[in-house]
PDB file of C-alpha atoms in Angstrom:
ATOM      1  CA  UNK A 297     -18.290  18.329  13.938  1.00 91.00           C
ATOM      2  CA  UNK A 298     -14.621  17.379  14.153  1.00 96.00           C
ATOM      3  CA  UNK A 299     -12.560  16.799  10.994  1.00 96.00           C
ATOM      4  CA  UNK A 300     -12.470  13.057  11.779  1.00 97.00           C
ATOM      5  CA  UNK A 301     -16.257  12.919  12.216  1.00 97.00           C
ATOM      6  CA  UNK A 302     -16.683  14.782   8.907  1.00 97.00           C
ATOM      7  CA  UNK A 303     -14.338  12.305   7.218  1.00 98.00           C
ATOM      8  CA  UNK A 304     -16.219   9.337   8.704  1.00 97.00           C
ATOM      9  CA  UNK A 305     -19.604  10.756   7.629  1.00 97.00           C
ATOM     10  CA  UNK A 306     -18.242  11.473   4.150  1.00 97.00           C
ATOM     11  CA  UNK A 307     -16.904   7.928   3.884  1.00 97.00           C
ATOM     12  CA  UNK A 308     -20.212   6.445   5.035  1.00 97.00           C
ATOM     13  CA  UNK A 309     -22.114   8.485   2.458  1.00 97.00           C
ATOM     14  CA  UNK A 310     -19.746   7.458  -0.343  1.00 96.00           C
ATOM     15  CA  UNK A 311     -19.600   3.803   0.743  1.00 97.00           C
ATOM     16  CA  UNK A 312     -23.380   3.503   0.624  1.00 96.00           C
ATOM     17  CA  UNK A 313     -23.279   3.909  -3.180  1.00 94.00           C
ATOM     18  CA  UNK A 314     -19.786   2.525  -3.895  1.00 96.00           C
ATOM     19  CA  UNK A 315     -20.882  -0.728  -5.460  1.00 96.00           C
ATOM     20  CA  UNK A 316     -17.515  -1.228  -7.193  1.00 96.00           C
ATOM     21  CA  UNK A 317     -15.439  -1.201  -3.990  1.00 96.00           C
ATOM     22  CA  UNK A 318     -17.939  -3.409  -2.202  1.00 96.00           C
ATOM     23  CA  UNK A 319     -18.068  -5.837  -5.155  1.00 95.00           C
ATOM     24  CA  UNK A 320     -14.256  -6.072  -5.143  1.00 95.00           C
ATOM     25  CA  UNK A 321     -14.241  -6.985  -1.445  1.00 96.00           C
ATOM     26  CA  UNK A 322     -12.588  -3.811  -0.136  1.00 98.00           C
ATOM     27  CA  UNK A 323     -12.963  -2.674   3.473  1.00 97.00           C
ATOM     28  CA  UNK A 324     -12.425   0.817   4.876  1.00 98.00           C
ATOM     29  CA  UNK A 325     -10.219   0.352   7.942  1.00 98.00           C
ATOM     30  CA  UNK A 326      -9.604   4.014   8.774  1.00 97.00           C
ATOM     31  CA  UNK A 327     -10.419   7.480   7.521  1.00 98.00           C
ATOM     32  CA  UNK A 328      -9.585  10.975   8.706  1.00 98.00           C
ATOM     33  CA  UNK A 329      -9.179  14.378   7.102  1.00 97.00           C
ATOM     34  CA  UNK A 330      -6.965  13.887   4.047  1.00 98.00           C
ATOM     35  CA  UNK A 331      -6.256  10.204   4.767  1.00 98.00           C
ATOM     36  CA  UNK A 332      -7.880   6.829   4.252  1.00 98.00           C
ATOM     37  CA  UNK A 333      -6.867   3.193   4.517  1.00 98.00           C
ATOM     38  CA  UNK A 334      -8.603   0.374   2.676  1.00 98.00           C
ATOM     39  CA  UNK A 335      -7.799  -3.330   2.779  1.00 98.00           C
ATOM     40  CA  UNK A 336      -8.658  -6.424   0.785  1.00 98.00           C
ATOM     41  CA  UNK A 337      -7.831 -10.110   0.743  1.00 98.00           C
ATOM     42  CA  UNK A 338      -6.580 -11.371  -2.627  1.00 98.00           C
ATOM     43  CA  UNK A 339      -8.935 -14.128  -3.745  1.00 97.00           C
ATOM     44  CA  UNK A 340      -8.858 -16.372  -6.791  1.00 96.00           C
ATOM     45  CA  UNK A 341     -11.097 -14.044  -8.831  1.00 96.00           C
ATOM     46  CA  UNK A 342      -8.620 -11.169  -8.274  1.00 97.00           C
ATOM     47  CA  UNK A 343      -5.773 -13.099  -9.947  1.00 97.00           C
ATOM     48  CA  UNK A 344      -4.672 -12.853 -13.578  1.00 96.00           C
ATOM     49  CA  UNK A 345      -3.229 -15.434 -15.980  1.00 94.00           C
ATOM     50  CA  UNK A 346       0.137 -15.273 -14.185  1.00 95.00           C
ATOM     51  CA  UNK A 347      -1.522 -16.348 -10.935  1.00 93.00           C
ATOM     52  CA  UNK A 348      -0.880 -12.981  -9.259  1.00 97.00           C
ATOM     53  CA  UNK A 349      -3.189 -10.158  -8.269  1.00 97.00           C
ATOM     54  CA  UNK A 350      -4.297  -8.325 -11.399  1.00 97.00           C
ATOM     55  CA  UNK A 351      -2.727  -4.868 -11.652  1.00 97.00           C
ATOM     56  CA  UNK A 352      -6.146  -3.389 -12.269  1.00 97.00           C
ATOM     57  CA  UNK A 353      -7.339  -4.714  -8.912  1.00 98.00           C
ATOM     58  CA  UNK A 354      -4.287  -3.241  -7.154  1.00 98.00           C
ATOM     59  CA  UNK A 355      -4.908   0.055  -8.962  1.00 98.00           C
ATOM     60  CA  UNK A 356      -8.585  -0.054  -7.998  1.00 98.00           C
ATOM     61  CA  UNK A 357      -7.731  -0.558  -4.321  1.00 98.00           C
ATOM     62  CA  UNK A 358      -5.326   2.400  -4.393  1.00 98.00           C
ATOM     63  CA  UNK A 359      -7.803   4.521  -6.346  1.00 98.00           C
ATOM     64  CA  UNK A 360     -10.561   3.817  -3.821  1.00 98.00           C
ATOM     65  CA  UNK A 361      -8.311   4.789  -0.891  1.00 98.00           C
ATOM     66  CA  UNK A 362      -7.427   7.966  -2.800  1.00 98.00           C
ATOM     67  CA  UNK A 363     -11.140   8.690  -3.336  1.00 98.00           C
ATOM     68  CA  UNK A 364     -12.014   8.372   0.347  1.00 98.00           C
ATOM     69  CA  UNK A 365      -9.046  10.562   1.338  1.00 98.00           C
ATOM     70  CA  UNK A 366      -9.787  13.353  -1.128  1.00 97.00           C
ATOM     71  CA  UNK A 367     -13.515  13.380  -0.291  1.00 97.00           C
ATOM     72  CA  UNK A 368     -12.902  13.462   3.467  1.00 97.00           C
ATOM     73  CA  UNK A 369     -13.881  17.132   3.836  1.00 97.00           C
ATOM     74  CA  UNK A 370     -17.424  16.567   2.476  1.00 97.00           C
ATOM     75  CA  UNK A 371     -16.570  18.349  -0.771  1.00 97.00           C
ATOM     76  CA  UNK A 372     -17.382  16.262  -3.844  1.00 97.00           C
ATOM     77  CA  UNK A 373     -14.018  15.485  -5.437  1.00 97.00           C
ATOM     78  CA  UNK A 374     -13.003  13.360  -8.416  1.00 97.00           C
ATOM     79  CA  UNK A 375      -9.764  12.085  -9.904  1.00 97.00           C
ATOM     80  CA  UNK A 376      -8.094  14.355 -12.418  1.00 96.00           C
ATOM     81  CA  UNK A 377      -5.339  11.869 -13.234  1.00 96.00           C
ATOM     82  CA  UNK A 378      -3.422   9.050 -11.558  1.00 97.00           C
ATOM     83  CA  UNK A 379      -0.167   7.180 -11.974  1.00 98.00           C
ATOM     84  CA  UNK A 380       0.858   3.845 -10.505  1.00 98.00           C
ATOM     85  CA  UNK A 381       4.135   1.949 -10.245  1.00 98.00           C
ATOM     86  CA  UNK A 382       3.976  -1.776  -9.508  1.00 98.00           C
ATOM     87  CA  UNK A 383       6.902  -2.884  -7.359  1.00 98.00           C
ATOM     88  CA  UNK A 384       6.018  -6.453  -6.354  1.00 98.00           C
ATOM     89  CA  UNK A 385       3.178  -8.857  -7.095  1.00 97.00           C
ATOM     90  CA  UNK A 386       0.232  -9.382  -4.821  1.00 97.00           C
ATOM     91  CA  UNK A 387      -0.418 -13.094  -4.401  1.00 97.00           C
ATOM     92  CA  UNK A 388      -3.432 -15.274  -3.729  1.00 97.00           C
ATOM     93  CA  UNK A 389      -4.171 -15.118  -0.006  1.00 96.00           C
ATOM     94  CA  UNK A 390      -2.335 -11.829   0.554  1.00 98.00           C
ATOM     95  CA  UNK A 391      -3.952  -9.108   2.627  1.00 98.00           C
ATOM     96  CA  UNK A 392      -3.369  -5.841   0.759  1.00 98.00           C
ATOM     97  CA  UNK A 393      -3.500  -2.472   2.499  1.00 98.00           C
ATOM     98  CA  UNK A 394      -3.748   0.861   0.652  1.00 98.00           C
ATOM     99  CA  UNK A 395      -2.853   3.920   2.743  1.00 98.00           C
ATOM    100  CA  UNK A 396      -3.697   7.271   1.134  1.00 98.00           C
ATOM    101  CA  UNK A 397      -2.147  10.500   2.386  1.00 98.00           C
ATOM    102  CA  UNK A 398      -2.799  14.039   1.255  1.00 98.00           C
ATOM    103  CA  UNK A 399       0.356  15.859   0.173  1.00 98.00           C
ATOM    104  CA  UNK A 400      -1.154  19.117  -1.041  1.00 97.00           C
ATOM    105  CA  UNK A 401      -4.549  20.786  -1.238  1.00 97.00           C
ATOM    106  CA  UNK A 402      -4.641  24.153  -2.963  1.00 96.00           C
ATOM    107  CA  UNK A 403      -7.958  25.580  -4.082  1.00 95.00           C
ATOM    108  CA  UNK A 404      -9.799  22.842  -5.968  1.00 96.00           C
ATOM    109  CA  UNK A 405      -6.712  20.697  -6.679  1.00 97.00           C
ATOM    110  CA  UNK A 406      -5.120  18.054  -4.477  1.00 98.00           C
ATOM    111  CA  UNK A 407      -2.220  15.617  -4.637  1.00 98.00           C
ATOM    112  CA  UNK A 408      -2.332  12.291  -2.778  1.00 98.00           C
ATOM    113  CA  UNK A 409       0.094   9.417  -2.416  1.00 98.00           C
ATOM    114  CA  UNK A 410      -1.112   5.871  -1.815  1.00 98.00           C
ATOM    115  CA  UNK A 411       1.158   3.036  -0.734  1.00 98.00           C
ATOM    116  CA  UNK A 412      -0.127  -0.506  -1.225  1.00 98.00           C
ATOM    117  CA  UNK A 413       1.551  -3.122   0.968  1.00 98.00           C
ATOM    118  CA  UNK A 414       0.925  -6.756   1.827  1.00 98.00           C
ATOM    119  CA  UNK A 415       0.651  -8.365   5.273  1.00 98.00           C
ATOM    120  CA  UNK A 416       4.462  -8.557   5.526  1.00 98.00           C
ATOM    121  CA  UNK A 417       4.937  -4.866   4.753  1.00 97.00           C
ATOM    122  CA  UNK A 418       6.264  -5.508   1.248  1.00 98.00           C
ATOM    123  CA  UNK A 419       5.413  -2.556  -0.990  1.00 98.00           C
ATOM    124  CA  UNK A 420       3.244  -3.833  -3.832  1.00 98.00           C
ATOM    125  CA  UNK A 421       2.558  -0.483  -5.540  1.00 98.00           C
ATOM    126  CA  UNK A 422       3.007   3.268  -5.236  1.00 98.00           C
ATOM    127  CA  UNK A 423       0.164   5.413  -6.578  1.00 98.00           C
ATOM    128  CA  UNK A 424      -0.114   9.177  -6.979  1.00 98.00           C
ATOM    129  CA  UNK A 425      -3.514  10.734  -7.523  1.00 98.00           C
ATOM    130  CA  UNK A 426      -4.393  14.265  -8.512  1.00 98.00           C
ATOM    131  CA  UNK A 427      -7.876  15.372  -7.502  1.00 98.00           C
ATOM    132  CA  UNK A 428     -10.266  18.122  -8.531  1.00 98.00           C
ATOM    133  CA  UNK A 429     -13.127  19.369  -6.358  1.00 97.00           C
ATOM    134  CA  UNK A 430     -16.471  19.688  -8.117  1.00 97.00           C
ATOM    135  CA  UNK A 431     -19.865  21.067  -7.079  1.00 96.00           C
ATOM    136  CA  UNK A 432     -21.704  19.342  -4.286  1.00 96.00           C
ATOM    137  CA  UNK A 433     -21.307  17.588  -0.970  1.00 95.00           C
ATOM    138  CA  UNK A 434     -21.623  13.976   0.097  1.00 95.00           C
ATOM    139  CA  UNK A 435     -24.025  14.664   2.954  1.00 94.00           C
ATOM    140  CA  UNK A 436     -25.898  17.695   4.287  1.00 92.00           C
ATOM    141  CA  UNK A 437     -24.236  19.583   7.098  1.00 89.00           C
TER     142      UNK A 437
END
């Protein structure tokens, strides 16, 4: 199995039970070893009292991309801690894209950066996630 095939199988196994990401309207647009891209369209129910995309929704999109990237090797992996910086608002009708990239993987610990942009390429948020591998796999190899 190639690394990309492993990443795709891992993503499929996770997606099958990822009710939160599905409920939020996220879509996996690409996945490979150590990387993942998810997208969403900002709808009315994603917007807060200021009429912009709720920061928690933006964080959730980035966190989900991070999750698919750090689980791409079929090793069960969870978030240890995350940080996000909001740089611009997402707006109703925007198409947001979260691209997660692995920066470091040493032993059971990983560091991932996720950039969230809109359809014009404007950076909406920068997210850094630290992961920790735990026991188990997503699918049997």
